[in-house]
Amino acid sequence: MAETQNLKLKTLIGFNSKVPHGLIAHPNGEHMIYPLGSTVIIRSVDAIGKKDNTDDEFLFGHTQDISCLILSPSGRYLATGTETEMGFTAEVIVWDFADRKELMRFTIHKTRVQGLAFSADEELLASIGDEDDNQMVVYDLADQKALAGHALVGNRTTCISFYNNDNCKIVTAGVERIGVWTLDRPGRVLVYQPVNLGQLKRHALDLIIHPDDTHCFISSHTGDVLKVSLETFLFLESAPPKVFPGGITCIERNSDGDIVFGTGGGRLGILRRGNLRVVKLTTLRSGITSIAMGANSPDLLVGTMDGTIYTAHPRTLENKIAMAAHAAPVKNIAFPKGFAGVFATCGEGCIRLWQTATRKELLRIEVPKVVCNCVEFTPDGHTIISGWSDGRIRAFGPQSGKLLYVIENAHNSVTALAPTHDCTRIVSGGANGDVRVWRIGSMSQSMLASMKGHKSAVNQVAIRADDSEALSASADGSCNTWSLTAHQRVQSFLAPTCFNSAVYHPDESQVLTTGSDRKLGWWDAVDGEIIRELEGSISGALNSLDIAPDGETFVSGGHDTLVKVWDYDLGVCTHIGQGHSGAVNRALLRPDGKGIVSIGEEGAIMMWEM
C-alpha cells in the first residue's frame, strides 16, 4: 500500500487581527509577516492580489496559537510566542528568516507570552509573560540559553523594547507602570528603575524608543501618547489634548520622525515630532491593531480588527485595501455549480465572495449582529442563498450583493440549506431539528412543508440529482431521507454519534456520513444498512465531507485540524494537509479538480494542491 502523501498548502486567505502588533514589515521591503493561529505566514508584498501567487511561505512549529511576534532589527531573526491553557507552558521559538527554519525553542513562561524584543546587536532576546506568569526572561542567542530572569513589577506588563544603542537596557510598560531594566550580563541579574508618573495612571498598549535613547513614547488605552524621559526617568508630556475613543492601540515612526498612530476606533493619524500635534487624520472601517513599516518600504502596512490589511502613505495616509480576510471563524463555503473561478464564504455578520486565482475579495454582504451559518449558490448561478442565526433565509445577487428576498421565521436558527437543481425550491434545516421545503419565486416565497423527524440541529442537507429526495444529517444521531413530493420521511440511518455531514455518492447508490464519533460510514441508500465503517480521525470529531464527481475520492476535515483525501472504494487516506490551527469546518474539492479549499475555526481559508 502506498504511503500517505502530504497535501501542499499553496496559499491562504487569513489574518489574525487579534494579535497586537501582529503585522510586521521586513526591512527588505519585500515581505510582510503575520500569524494565523499557530502558523506564521510570510507573504511577498508585491504579490498581493496577483494571479496564482505561489510566493506564500509558512512556518510550522507551534501547536498553540501565536500571541506575539517580533523581527530582529536587521530582519535576520524572527521570534514568536504562544498562549496556552492555564498552568501549561507557553513556547518561544526563534527562526532563521533567510532559511525559514527553527533555530531554538524556549519553554519558560506559563499560559501566555505577552511580548518579545531583540537587542540592537541581535545577541539577546527578551520575553515577558502575562499577569498569570509575571516573569521577564532574557536569552543569550549564541548559547541558546536563558541568561537572566526577574519577576515583573506591577499587575500586568504589556510592552517591551530594548534601547537602540545600549544592549543591556530594556524598557517595559503596562498597567500604571513604566520602568527601565539594566542587565548585568556577568552577574546574570536584572535591576529595575521605575519611571515617575506622578498621579498619572495609564494602561500602556504600545512602546517606541527615540533613536538616540533619550526618551520613549507610550500609547495608552485612555487614548493618548505619553512622552517619558529615559535620562531622568520622569514623565514629560502627553498628547493630544483630546483623547481618542478606543485607545491608541499602536504607534510607529515614519521616515520624518513623526509618530503614526492607530486607534481602537479606526482612526489613523500622525503626531508631529516635537510638539506632538495631530497633523493628519483619517478613518478606516475598523479598529487598528497593527502598524508596520519596513526600512526600504514606501508604504505603511496597517492591520485592522475586521481582518483587513491596508497599505497607507506614511505622510499623507492615503490608503487602499491590500488584503481582506475573515476575523472570526468561517462557518461555510460554496462554489457555483461547475465553476471554480469564485467561491463564497460566510461567518459572523457577513458573506464574502472571493476570486480564486488572486484571493481578492470581490463582494462583501454584511448583516450586523447575526451569524451566517450556511451559504450556497443556486445551480443557475443567479442567486446566493444563505441561512442565518436570526432564523431568516436571505437571498442576494452574486454580482451586486443586492438583497433579493428574505424568508422570515424560517427556523429559530437556520443551520443548513440546499437549493433544488431546478432552482424552484430550497430545503432548509434548523437548530430545532425541523426540515422545511420552500417554494421560491422572483415575487414570492412560501413554505410547502415542514417535516419533523430530528430532535436536534440539522447540520447538512443534500438533494438527489432528480430533486425527488433530500438527505439531512442531524446531531441527534440520525440521517433521514425525505420525499420532496410526498413531504414525508423515507429512510433513516441511525448511529450513536452526532452526524455532522452526509453526502450522496455521485451514482446515489450510497450515502457517506461522518460525525462526532470520528468514524466514516458507507450506507446503502435504499435499505439504510451500514456497508462499511472506518476510523476517520484519531483525535477529534469530523465535520465535513465532499466527494469528487467521479466518485473515486472524497475529502474530509474536522477537529483534528487536518484536511484528508481518501480513496472512496478502498477507504484509505491518500493525502493529509496540515496547516489549520483550529477545527476544519468544511473542505471542498474545487469544481475544476485542481485542488481543495478548506475553512477553519481560526478564520483561515486555505488552498491546497492535490
Coordinates of C-alpha atoms in Angstrom, one line a residue:
M1 CA 0.0 0.0 0.0
A2 CA 1.3 3.4 -1.0
E3 CA 2.3 5.8 1.8
T4 CA 0.1 8.7 2.7
Q5 CA 1.4 11.9 1.0
N6 CA 1.3 15.5 2.1
L7 CA -1.1 18.0 0.6
K8 CA 0.8 21.1 -0.4
L9 CA -0.6 24.3 1.1
K10 CA -0.4 26.7 -1.9
T11 CA -1.8 29.8 -0.3
L12 CA -4.4 31.1 2.1
I13 CA -6.7 33.9 3.0
G14 CA -6.4 35.0 6.6
F15 CA -5.0 37.4 9.1
N16 CA -5.2 37.1 12.9
S17 CA -6.0 40.7 13.7
K18 CA -6.4 39.9 17.4
V19 CA -2.6 39.7 17.9
P20 CA -1.4 43.2 19.0
H21 CA 1.3 44.5 16.6
G22 CA 1.0 41.1 14.8
L23 CA 1.7 42.6 11.3
I24 CA 5.4 43.0 10.6
A25 CA 7.1 44.6 7.6
H26 CA 10.5 43.1 6.9
P27 CA 13.4 45.6 6.4
N28 CA 14.0 44.3 2.9
G29 CA 10.7 45.9 1.9
E30 CA 9.7 42.7 0.1
H31 CA 7.8 40.7 2.7
M32 CA 5.2 41.1 5.3
I33 CA 4.9 38.6 8.2
Y34 CA 1.9 37.8 10.3
P35 CA 0.4 35.0 12.4
L36 CA -2.7 32.9 11.8
G37 CA -3.5 30.5 14.5
S38 CA -0.3 28.6 15.2
T39 CA 1.2 29.3 11.7
V40 CA 3.4 32.1 10.6
I41 CA 2.7 33.5 7.1
I42 CA 5.4 35.1 5.0
R43 CA 3.9 36.9 2.0
S44 CA 5.5 38.9 -0.7
V45 CA 4.1 42.5 -0.6
D46 CA 4.4 42.7 -4.4
A47 CA 2.5 39.5 -5.0
I48 CA -0.7 40.6 -3.1
G49 CA -3.7 40.3 -5.4
K50 CA -1.7 38.8 -8.3
K51 CA -2.9 35.7 -10.1
D52 CA -1.8 32.3 -9.0
N53 CA 0.6 33.6 -6.3
T54 CA 2.9 30.8 -5.2
D55 CA 5.1 33.1 -3.1
D56 CA 3.4 32.4 0.2
E57 CA 5.6 30.6 2.7
F58 CA 4.7 29.1 6.0
L59 CA 6.5 28.4 9.3
F60 CA 5.0 25.4 11.2
G61 CA 6.4 24.7 14.6
H62 CA 3.9 25.8 17.2
T63 CA 1.0 23.7 18.4
Q64 CA -0.8 26.6 20.2
D65 CA -2.0 29.9 18.9
I66 CA 0.7 32.6 18.4
S67 CA 0.2 35.5 20.8
C68 CA 3.1 37.8 19.8
L69 CA 6.0 38.0 17.3
I70 CA 8.9 40.3 16.6
L71 CA 11.6 40.7 13.9
S72 CA 15.2 41.5 14.8
P73 CA 16.5 44.9 13.6
S74 CA 18.2 43.5 10.5
G75 CA 15.5 41.0 9.8
R76 CA 17.8 38.1 10.4
Y77 CA 15.7 36.5 13.2
L78 CA 12.0 36.1 13.8
A79 CA 10.8 35.3 17.3
T80 CA 7.3 34.0 18.1
G81 CA 5.5 33.3 21.3
T82 CA 2.3 31.4 22.1
E83 CA -0.6 31.2 24.5
T84 CA -2.0 28.1 26.0
E85 CA -4.2 26.8 28.8
M86 CA -3.8 28.0 32.4
G87 CA -0.8 26.2 34.0
F88 CA 0.7 24.9 30.8
T89 CA 4.0 26.2 29.4
A90 CA 3.9 28.8 26.5
E91 CA 6.7 28.4 24.0
V92 CA 9.1 30.9 22.4
I93 CA 10.6 30.0 19.0
V94 CA 13.4 31.8 17.3
W95 CA 13.5 31.3 13.5
D96 CA 16.2 32.0 10.9
F97 CA 14.3 34.2 8.4
A98 CA 16.5 33.6 5.4
D99 CA 16.4 29.8 5.7
R100 CA 12.9 29.7 7.0
K101 CA 13.8 27.3 9.8
E102 CA 13.6 27.0 13.5
L103 CA 16.8 27.7 15.4
M104 CA 15.9 27.4 19.0
R105 CA 13.0 26.9 21.3
F106 CA 12.4 28.1 24.9
T107 CA 9.6 26.9 27.3
I108 CA 9.9 29.0 30.4
H109 CA 6.7 31.1 30.5
K110 CA 3.3 29.8 31.5
T111 CA -0.1 30.5 29.9
R112 CA 1.0 33.3 27.5
V113 CA 4.0 35.1 26.1
Q114 CA 2.8 38.7 26.2
G115 CA 5.7 40.4 24.3
L116 CA 9.2 39.9 22.8
A117 CA 12.1 42.2 21.9
F118 CA 15.5 41.8 20.3
S119 CA 18.6 43.8 21.3
A120 CA 20.1 46.0 18.7
D121 CA 23.1 43.8 18.2
E122 CA 20.7 40.8 17.9
E123 CA 22.6 38.8 20.5
L124 CA 19.8 38.9 23.1
L125 CA 16.1 38.2 23.1
A126 CA 13.8 39.3 25.9
S127 CA 10.3 38.0 26.6
I128 CA 7.6 38.9 29.1
G129 CA 4.7 36.7 30.3
D130 CA 1.1 37.8 31.1
E131 CA -0.2 38.5 34.5
D132 CA -0.5 34.8 35.4
D133 CA 3.2 34.3 34.6
N134 CA 4.5 37.8 35.5
Q135 CA 8.1 37.0 34.5
M136 CA 10.7 38.6 32.3
V137 CA 13.4 36.5 30.8
V138 CA 16.5 37.5 28.7
Y139 CA 18.0 34.8 26.5
D140 CA 21.6 34.6 25.1
L141 CA 21.0 33.6 21.4
A142 CA 24.6 32.4 20.9
D143 CA 24.4 30.0 23.9
Q144 CA 20.6 29.3 23.3
K145 CA 20.0 29.6 27.0
A146 CA 18.2 31.9 29.4
L147 CA 20.7 34.5 30.7
A148 CA 18.6 36.2 33.3
G149 CA 15.1 36.5 34.7
H150 CA 13.1 38.6 37.1
A151 CA 9.6 39.0 38.3
L152 CA 7.8 41.8 36.6
V153 CA 6.8 44.9 38.5
G154 CA 3.1 45.7 38.7
N155 CA -0.1 43.9 37.9
R156 CA 0.4 43.5 34.1
T157 CA 3.2 44.3 31.7
T158 CA 2.1 44.7 28.1
C159 CA 5.1 46.2 26.1
I160 CA 8.8 45.6 26.0
S161 CA 11.7 47.1 23.9
F162 CA 15.5 47.2 24.1
Y163 CA 17.3 50.5 23.8
N164 CA 18.6 51.3 20.3
N165 CA 22.2 51.9 21.4
D166 CA 22.6 50.0 24.7
N167 CA 22.1 46.3 24.5
C168 CA 21.8 45.9 28.3
K169 CA 18.9 48.3 28.8
I170 CA 15.2 47.4 28.4
V171 CA 12.0 49.4 28.8
T172 CA 8.8 47.8 29.9
A173 CA 5.3 49.3 30.2
G174 CA 2.0 48.0 31.4
V175 CA -0.9 48.9 33.7
E176 CA 0.2 52.0 35.6
R177 CA 3.8 51.1 35.4
I178 CA 6.7 52.1 33.2
G179 CA 10.3 51.2 34.0
V180 CA 13.8 50.6 32.8
W181 CA 15.7 47.4 33.4
T182 CA 19.5 47.2 33.3
L183 CA 21.1 43.8 32.6
D184 CA 24.2 42.8 34.4
R185 CA 25.5 40.2 32.0
P186 CA 28.4 38.8 34.0
G187 CA 26.2 38.6 37.1
R188 CA 23.1 37.5 35.2
V189 CA 21.0 40.0 37.1
L190 CA 18.2 42.4 36.0
V191 CA 17.9 45.7 38.0
Y192 CA 14.7 47.8 37.8
Q193 CA 14.4 51.6 37.7
P194 CA 10.8 52.9 37.8
V195 CA 9.7 55.9 35.8
N196 CA 7.9 58.5 38.0
L197 CA 4.5 59.2 36.5
G198 CA 3.2 61.2 39.5
Q199 CA -0.5 60.9 39.7
L200 CA -0.9 59.8 36.1
K201 CA -2.4 56.4 35.6
R202 CA -2.3 54.8 32.2
H203 CA -2.7 51.3 30.6
A204 CA 0.1 51.0 28.0
L205 CA -0.6 49.5 24.7
D206 CA 2.5 50.1 22.6
L207 CA 6.0 51.5 23.0
I208 CA 8.7 53.0 20.8
I209 CA 12.0 54.4 21.8
H210 CA 13.6 57.5 20.2
P211 CA 16.7 56.6 18.1
D212 CA 19.0 58.4 20.5
D213 CA 17.5 56.7 23.5
T214 CA 16.8 60.0 25.3
H215 CA 13.1 59.3 25.6
C216 CA 10.3 57.0 24.6
F217 CA 6.7 57.2 23.6
I218 CA 4.0 55.0 25.0
S219 CA 0.4 54.8 23.7
S220 CA -2.4 54.2 26.1
H221 CA -5.8 52.7 26.5
T222 CA -7.0 56.1 27.5
G223 CA -6.4 57.4 24.0
D224 CA -3.2 59.5 24.3
V225 CA 0.6 59.1 23.9
L226 CA 3.0 59.7 26.8
K227 CA 6.5 61.1 26.3
V228 CA 8.8 59.8 29.0
S229 CA 12.5 60.7 29.7
L230 CA 14.9 57.8 29.7
E231 CA 17.6 60.1 31.2
T232 CA 15.7 61.4 34.2
F233 CA 13.0 58.7 34.4
L234 CA 10.3 61.3 34.5
F235 CA 7.0 61.8 32.7
L236 CA 7.4 64.7 30.3
E237 CA 4.1 65.3 28.5
S238 CA 1.1 63.7 26.9
A239 CA -0.8 64.4 23.7
P240 CA -3.1 65.0 22.0
P241 CA -5.2 67.1 24.4
K242 CA -8.4 65.4 23.2
V243 CA -8.0 61.7 23.6
F244 CA -9.2 59.1 21.1
P245 CA -12.0 56.7 21.9
G246 CA -10.9 53.0 21.9
G247 CA -7.4 54.0 22.9
I248 CA -4.3 54.5 20.8
T249 CA -3.5 50.8 20.2
C250 CA -0.3 51.1 18.1
I251 CA 2.4 53.6 17.1
E252 CA 5.1 53.7 14.6
R253 CA 7.7 56.2 13.5
N254 CA 7.8 57.3 9.8
S255 CA 11.0 58.5 8.0
D256 CA 10.4 62.1 9.1
G257 CA 10.4 61.1 12.7
D258 CA 6.7 61.8 13.1
I259 CA 4.6 59.3 15.0
V260 CA 1.9 57.4 13.1
F261 CA -0.8 56.1 15.4
G262 CA -3.8 53.9 15.1
T263 CA -6.8 53.8 17.5
G264 CA -9.3 51.2 18.6
G265 CA -12.0 53.4 16.9
G266 CA -10.4 53.1 13.5
R267 CA -8.6 56.5 13.3
L268 CA -5.2 56.5 11.6
G269 CA -3.2 59.7 12.3
I270 CA 0.1 61.4 12.6
L271 CA 1.6 63.3 15.6
R272 CA 4.2 65.8 14.6
R273 CA 7.6 65.2 16.2
G274 CA 8.5 67.9 18.7
N275 CA 5.0 69.3 19.7
L276 CA 3.0 66.0 19.3
R277 CA 0.3 67.9 17.5
V278 CA -2.1 65.9 15.3
V279 CA -1.4 66.9 11.7
K280 CA -3.1 64.2 9.7
L281 CA -6.1 62.1 10.4
T282 CA -8.2 59.6 8.5
T283 CA -10.7 56.8 9.4
L284 CA -10.6 53.1 8.5
R285 CA -13.5 50.7 8.7
S286 CA -12.4 49.0 11.9
G287 CA -10.2 49.4 14.9
I288 CA -6.5 49.3 14.2
T289 CA -4.3 46.7 15.8
S290 CA -1.0 46.9 13.9
I291 CA 1.1 49.5 12.1
A292 CA 4.3 48.4 10.4
M293 CA 6.9 49.9 8.1
G294 CA 10.0 48.3 6.6
A295 CA 13.2 50.3 6.2
N296 CA 13.0 50.0 2.4
S297 CA 9.2 50.1 2.1
P298 CA 7.5 53.1 0.6
D299 CA 4.2 52.4 2.5
L300 CA 2.9 51.6 5.9
L301 CA 1.1 48.3 6.5
V302 CA -2.0 48.7 8.7
G303 CA -3.9 45.8 10.2
T304 CA -7.5 46.2 11.5
M305 CA -9.8 44.2 13.7
D306 CA -12.0 43.1 10.9
G307 CA -9.2 41.1 9.3
T308 CA -8.2 43.7 6.7
I309 CA -4.7 44.8 5.8
Y310 CA -4.2 48.3 4.2
T311 CA -1.3 50.0 2.6
A312 CA -1.0 53.7 3.5
H313 CA 1.3 56.5 2.6
P314 CA 3.4 57.3 5.6
R315 CA 2.9 61.1 5.3
T316 CA -0.5 61.6 3.6
L317 CA -2.1 58.5 5.0
E318 CA -3.8 57.8 1.6
N319 CA -4.7 54.2 1.8
K320 CA -6.2 51.2 0.0
I321 CA -7.1 47.6 0.9
A322 CA -4.2 45.2 0.2
M323 CA -5.8 42.1 1.7
A324 CA -9.1 41.2 3.3
A325 CA -9.9 38.2 5.5
H326 CA -12.4 36.9 8.0
A327 CA -11.6 38.0 11.5
A328 CA -13.8 35.3 13.1
P329 CA -14.5 31.6 12.4
V330 CA -15.5 30.8 8.8
K331 CA -18.7 28.8 9.0
N332 CA -19.3 27.6 5.4
I333 CA -18.1 27.7 1.9
A334 CA -19.6 27.2 -1.5
F335 CA -18.6 27.2 -5.2
P336 CA -21.0 27.9 -8.1
K337 CA -22.0 24.7 -9.8
G338 CA -19.2 23.6 -12.2
F339 CA -17.2 26.9 -11.8
A340 CA -14.0 27.2 -9.8
G341 CA -13.3 30.9 -10.5
V342 CA -15.1 32.3 -7.5
F343 CA -16.4 31.0 -4.2
A344 CA -18.4 32.3 -1.3
T345 CA -17.7 32.1 2.5
C346 CA -19.8 33.1 5.4
G347 CA -19.4 33.8 9.1
E348 CA -20.1 36.4 11.7
G349 CA -22.2 39.2 10.2
C350 CA -21.2 38.6 6.6
I351 CA -21.0 36.7 3.3
R352 CA -17.9 37.3 1.2
L353 CA -17.3 36.4 -2.4
W354 CA -13.7 35.7 -3.4
Q355 CA -11.8 35.4 -6.7
T356 CA -10.0 32.0 -6.5
A357 CA -6.9 32.9 -8.6
T358 CA -6.0 36.2 -6.8
R359 CA -7.8 35.6 -3.5
K360 CA -9.2 39.1 -3.8
E361 CA -12.5 39.9 -2.0
L362 CA -14.9 40.7 -4.8
L363 CA -18.0 41.3 -2.7
R364 CA -18.9 41.7 1.0
I365 CA -22.5 41.4 2.1
E366 CA -22.9 42.5 5.7
V367 CA -25.8 41.8 8.1
P368 CA -24.6 43.1 11.5
K369 CA -25.0 41.2 14.8
V370 CA -26.1 37.9 13.4
V371 CA -24.1 34.9 12.1
C372 CA -24.4 33.4 8.7
N373 CA -24.3 29.6 9.3
C374 CA -24.6 28.4 5.7
V375 CA -24.3 29.6 2.2
E376 CA -25.0 28.1 -1.3
F377 CA -25.3 29.2 -4.9
T378 CA -28.4 28.2 -6.8
P379 CA -27.4 25.9 -9.7
D380 CA -28.1 28.5 -12.3
G381 CA -25.6 30.8 -10.5
H382 CA -28.1 33.7 -10.3
T383 CA -28.6 33.7 -6.5
I384 CA -26.7 33.3 -3.3
I385 CA -28.9 31.8 -0.7
S386 CA -27.9 31.9 3.0
G387 CA -29.1 30.8 6.4
W388 CA -28.7 33.0 9.5
S389 CA -28.7 32.7 13.3
D390 CA -31.7 35.0 13.5
G391 CA -33.9 32.4 11.8
R392 CA -34.0 34.0 8.4
I393 CA -33.1 32.8 4.9
R394 CA -31.7 35.6 2.8
A395 CA -31.1 35.6 -0.9
F396 CA -28.6 38.0 -2.6
G397 CA -27.5 38.8 -6.1
P398 CA -24.0 37.3 -6.6
Q399 CA -22.6 40.3 -8.5
S400 CA -24.3 43.3 -6.8
G401 CA -24.9 41.8 -3.4
K402 CA -28.4 43.2 -3.6
L403 CA -30.9 41.6 -1.2
L404 CA -33.4 39.8 -3.4
Y405 CA -35.7 38.4 -0.8
V406 CA -36.0 37.3 2.9
I407 CA -37.9 34.3 4.3
E408 CA -38.8 35.4 7.8
N409 CA -39.0 32.9 10.7
A410 CA -37.7 30.0 8.5
H411 CA -36.4 28.4 11.7
N412 CA -35.3 29.5 15.2
S413 CA -31.8 29.4 13.6
V414 CA -31.1 28.2 10.1
T415 CA -28.2 25.7 10.3
A416 CA -28.3 24.1 6.8
L417 CA -29.8 24.6 3.4
A418 CA -29.6 23.4 -0.2
P419 CA -31.4 24.5 -3.4
T420 CA -33.1 22.0 -5.7
H421 CA -31.4 21.5 -9.1
D422 CA -34.4 23.1 -10.9
C423 CA -33.9 26.3 -8.7
T424 CA -37.6 26.3 -7.7
R425 CA -37.3 25.2 -4.1
I426 CA -35.0 25.4 -1.0
V427 CA -34.7 22.6 1.6
S428 CA -33.6 24.0 4.9
G429 CA -32.7 22.6 8.4
G430 CA -32.9 24.3 11.7
A431 CA -31.4 24.2 15.2
N432 CA -34.6 22.6 16.5
G433 CA -34.4 19.7 14.0
D434 CA -37.1 20.7 11.6
V435 CA -36.6 20.2 7.8
R436 CA -38.6 22.5 5.7
V437 CA -39.3 22.9 2.0
W438 CA -39.8 26.4 0.5
R439 CA -41.1 27.4 -2.9
I440 CA -39.0 30.3 -4.2
G441 CA -40.1 32.7 -6.9
S442 CA -39.0 36.1 -8.0
M443 CA -42.0 37.8 -6.4
S444 CA -42.9 35.5 -3.5
Q445 CA -41.7 32.7 -1.3
S446 CA -43.8 30.2 0.6
M447 CA -43.4 27.1 2.8
L448 CA -44.5 23.9 1.1
A449 CA -43.8 21.5 4.0
S450 CA -42.4 21.3 7.5
M451 CA -41.1 17.8 8.2
K452 CA -40.4 16.6 11.7
G453 CA -38.1 13.7 12.4
H454 CA -35.0 15.1 14.0
K455 CA -34.7 16.0 17.7
S456 CA -31.6 18.2 17.4
A457 CA -29.9 20.5 14.9
V458 CA -29.7 19.7 11.3
N459 CA -26.1 20.1 10.2
Q460 CA -26.2 19.4 6.5
V461 CA -28.7 19.0 3.7
A462 CA -28.2 17.3 0.3
I463 CA -30.5 16.7 -2.6
R464 CA -30.7 14.0 -5.2
A465 CA -30.0 14.9 -8.8
D466 CA -33.6 14.5 -9.9
D467 CA -34.9 16.6 -6.9
S468 CA -37.0 13.7 -5.7
E469 CA -35.4 13.3 -2.3
A470 CA -33.4 15.2 0.3
L471 CA -30.9 13.9 2.8
S472 CA -30.5 15.6 6.2
A473 CA -27.7 14.9 8.8
S474 CA -28.6 15.7 12.4
A475 CA -26.8 16.0 15.8
D476 CA -29.4 13.6 17.2
G477 CA -27.7 10.5 15.7
S478 CA -29.9 10.2 12.6
C479 CA -29.6 10.8 8.9
N480 CA -33.0 11.0 7.2
T481 CA -34.1 10.9 3.6
W482 CA -37.2 12.8 2.7
S483 CA -39.6 12.6 -0.2
L484 CA -39.8 16.1 -1.8
T485 CA -43.1 15.1 -3.4
A486 CA -45.0 13.4 -0.6
H487 CA -43.1 15.5 2.0
Q488 CA -42.5 12.6 4.4
R489 CA -39.6 10.6 5.7
V490 CA -38.5 7.7 3.5
Q491 CA -35.5 6.2 5.3
S492 CA -33.3 6.7 8.4
F493 CA -29.7 5.9 9.1
L494 CA -29.0 5.6 12.8
A495 CA -25.8 5.5 14.7
P496 CA -24.5 6.5 18.2
T497 CA -23.0 9.8 17.1
C498 CA -23.7 13.4 16.2
F499 CA -23.9 13.4 12.4
N500 CA -22.1 16.5 11.1
S501 CA -22.0 15.7 7.4
A502 CA -23.8 13.4 5.0
V503 CA -23.4 13.3 1.2
Y504 CA -24.7 11.2 -1.7
H505 CA -22.2 9.2 -3.8
P506 CA -22.4 10.6 -7.4
D507 CA -24.3 7.5 -8.5
E508 CA -26.6 7.9 -5.5
S509 CA -26.5 4.3 -4.5
Q510 CA -24.7 5.0 -1.3
V511 CA -24.6 7.7 1.4
L512 CA -21.3 8.7 3.1
T513 CA -21.5 10.1 6.7
T514 CA -19.3 11.3 9.5
G515 CA -19.6 12.9 12.9
S516 CA -18.6 13.2 16.5
D517 CA -17.5 9.6 16.8
R518 CA -14.7 10.3 14.3
K519 CA -16.0 7.5 12.0
L520 CA -16.7 7.4 8.3
G521 CA -19.8 5.4 7.4
W522 CA -20.7 4.0 4.0
W523 CA -24.5 3.3 3.9
D524 CA -26.8 1.7 1.4
A525 CA -29.1 4.5 0.2
V526 CA -32.1 2.1 -0.4
D527 CA -32.3 0.0 2.7
G528 CA -30.3 2.2 5.2
E529 CA -27.9 -0.6 6.2
I530 CA -24.3 0.2 7.1
I531 CA -21.9 -1.2 4.5
R532 CA -18.6 -0.2 5.9
E533 CA -17.3 1.9 8.9
L534 CA -13.8 3.2 9.3
E535 CA -11.9 5.4 11.7
G536 CA -11.6 8.8 10.1
S537 CA -9.7 10.6 12.8
I538 CA -7.8 9.6 16.0
S539 CA -8.2 12.9 17.9
G540 CA -11.3 14.8 17.1
A541 CA -14.8 14.9 15.5
L542 CA -15.1 15.1 11.7
N543 CA -17.2 18.0 10.4
S544 CA -17.1 17.9 6.7
L545 CA -17.3 15.6 3.6
D546 CA -17.1 16.2 -0.1
I547 CA -17.0 13.7 -2.9
A548 CA -15.4 14.2 -6.3
P549 CA -17.8 14.0 -9.3
D550 CA -16.2 10.7 -10.5
G551 CA -16.8 9.2 -7.0
E552 CA -13.3 7.9 -6.7
T553 CA -12.1 10.2 -4.0
F554 CA -13.5 12.3 -1.2
V555 CA -12.1 14.9 1.3
S556 CA -12.8 15.2 5.0
G557 CA -12.0 17.8 7.7
G558 CA -12.6 18.1 11.4
H559 CA -11.4 19.0 14.9
D560 CA -8.0 17.3 14.4
T561 CA -7.2 20.3 12.2
L562 CA -6.3 18.1 9.2
V563 CA -7.6 18.0 5.7
K564 CA -7.6 14.4 4.4
V565 CA -8.1 12.9 0.9
W566 CA -9.5 9.4 0.8
D567 CA -9.9 6.7 -1.8
Y568 CA -13.6 6.0 -1.8
D569 CA -13.6 2.3 -2.7
L570 CA -10.5 1.3 -0.6
G571 CA -11.3 3.5 2.3
V572 CA -7.7 4.6 2.5
C573 CA -6.4 8.0 3.3
T574 CA -4.1 9.0 0.5
H575 CA -3.2 12.6 1.4
I576 CA -3.1 14.8 4.5
G577 CA -2.9 18.5 4.7
Q578 CA -1.5 20.2 7.9
G579 CA -1.9 23.9 8.2
H580 CA -5.0 24.8 10.1
S581 CA -4.6 25.5 13.8
G582 CA -8.3 25.3 14.6
A583 CA -11.1 22.9 13.6
V584 CA -11.6 22.5 9.9
N585 CA -15.3 23.5 9.5
R586 CA -15.5 22.5 5.8
A587 CA -13.3 21.3 3.0
L588 CA -14.4 21.3 -0.7
L589 CA -12.9 19.9 -3.8
R590 CA -12.6 22.6 -6.4
P591 CA -15.0 22.0 -9.3
D592 CA -12.1 22.1 -11.8
G593 CA -10.4 19.3 -9.9
K594 CA -7.2 21.3 -9.3
G595 CA -7.2 21.3 -5.5
I596 CA -9.1 21.7 -2.3
V597 CA -10.3 24.8 -0.4
S598 CA -10.8 24.5 3.3
I599 CA -12.1 26.8 6.0
G600 CA -11.3 26.9 9.7
E601 CA -12.4 27.9 13.1
E602 CA -9.3 30.2 13.3
G603 CA -10.7 32.2 10.4
A604 CA -8.5 30.8 7.7
I605 CA -9.3 29.9 4.1
M606 CA -6.7 27.5 2.8
M607 CA -6.0 26.4 -0.7
W608 CA -4.3 23.1 -1.3
E609 CA -2.8 21.5 -4.3
M610 CA -3.6 17.8 -5.0

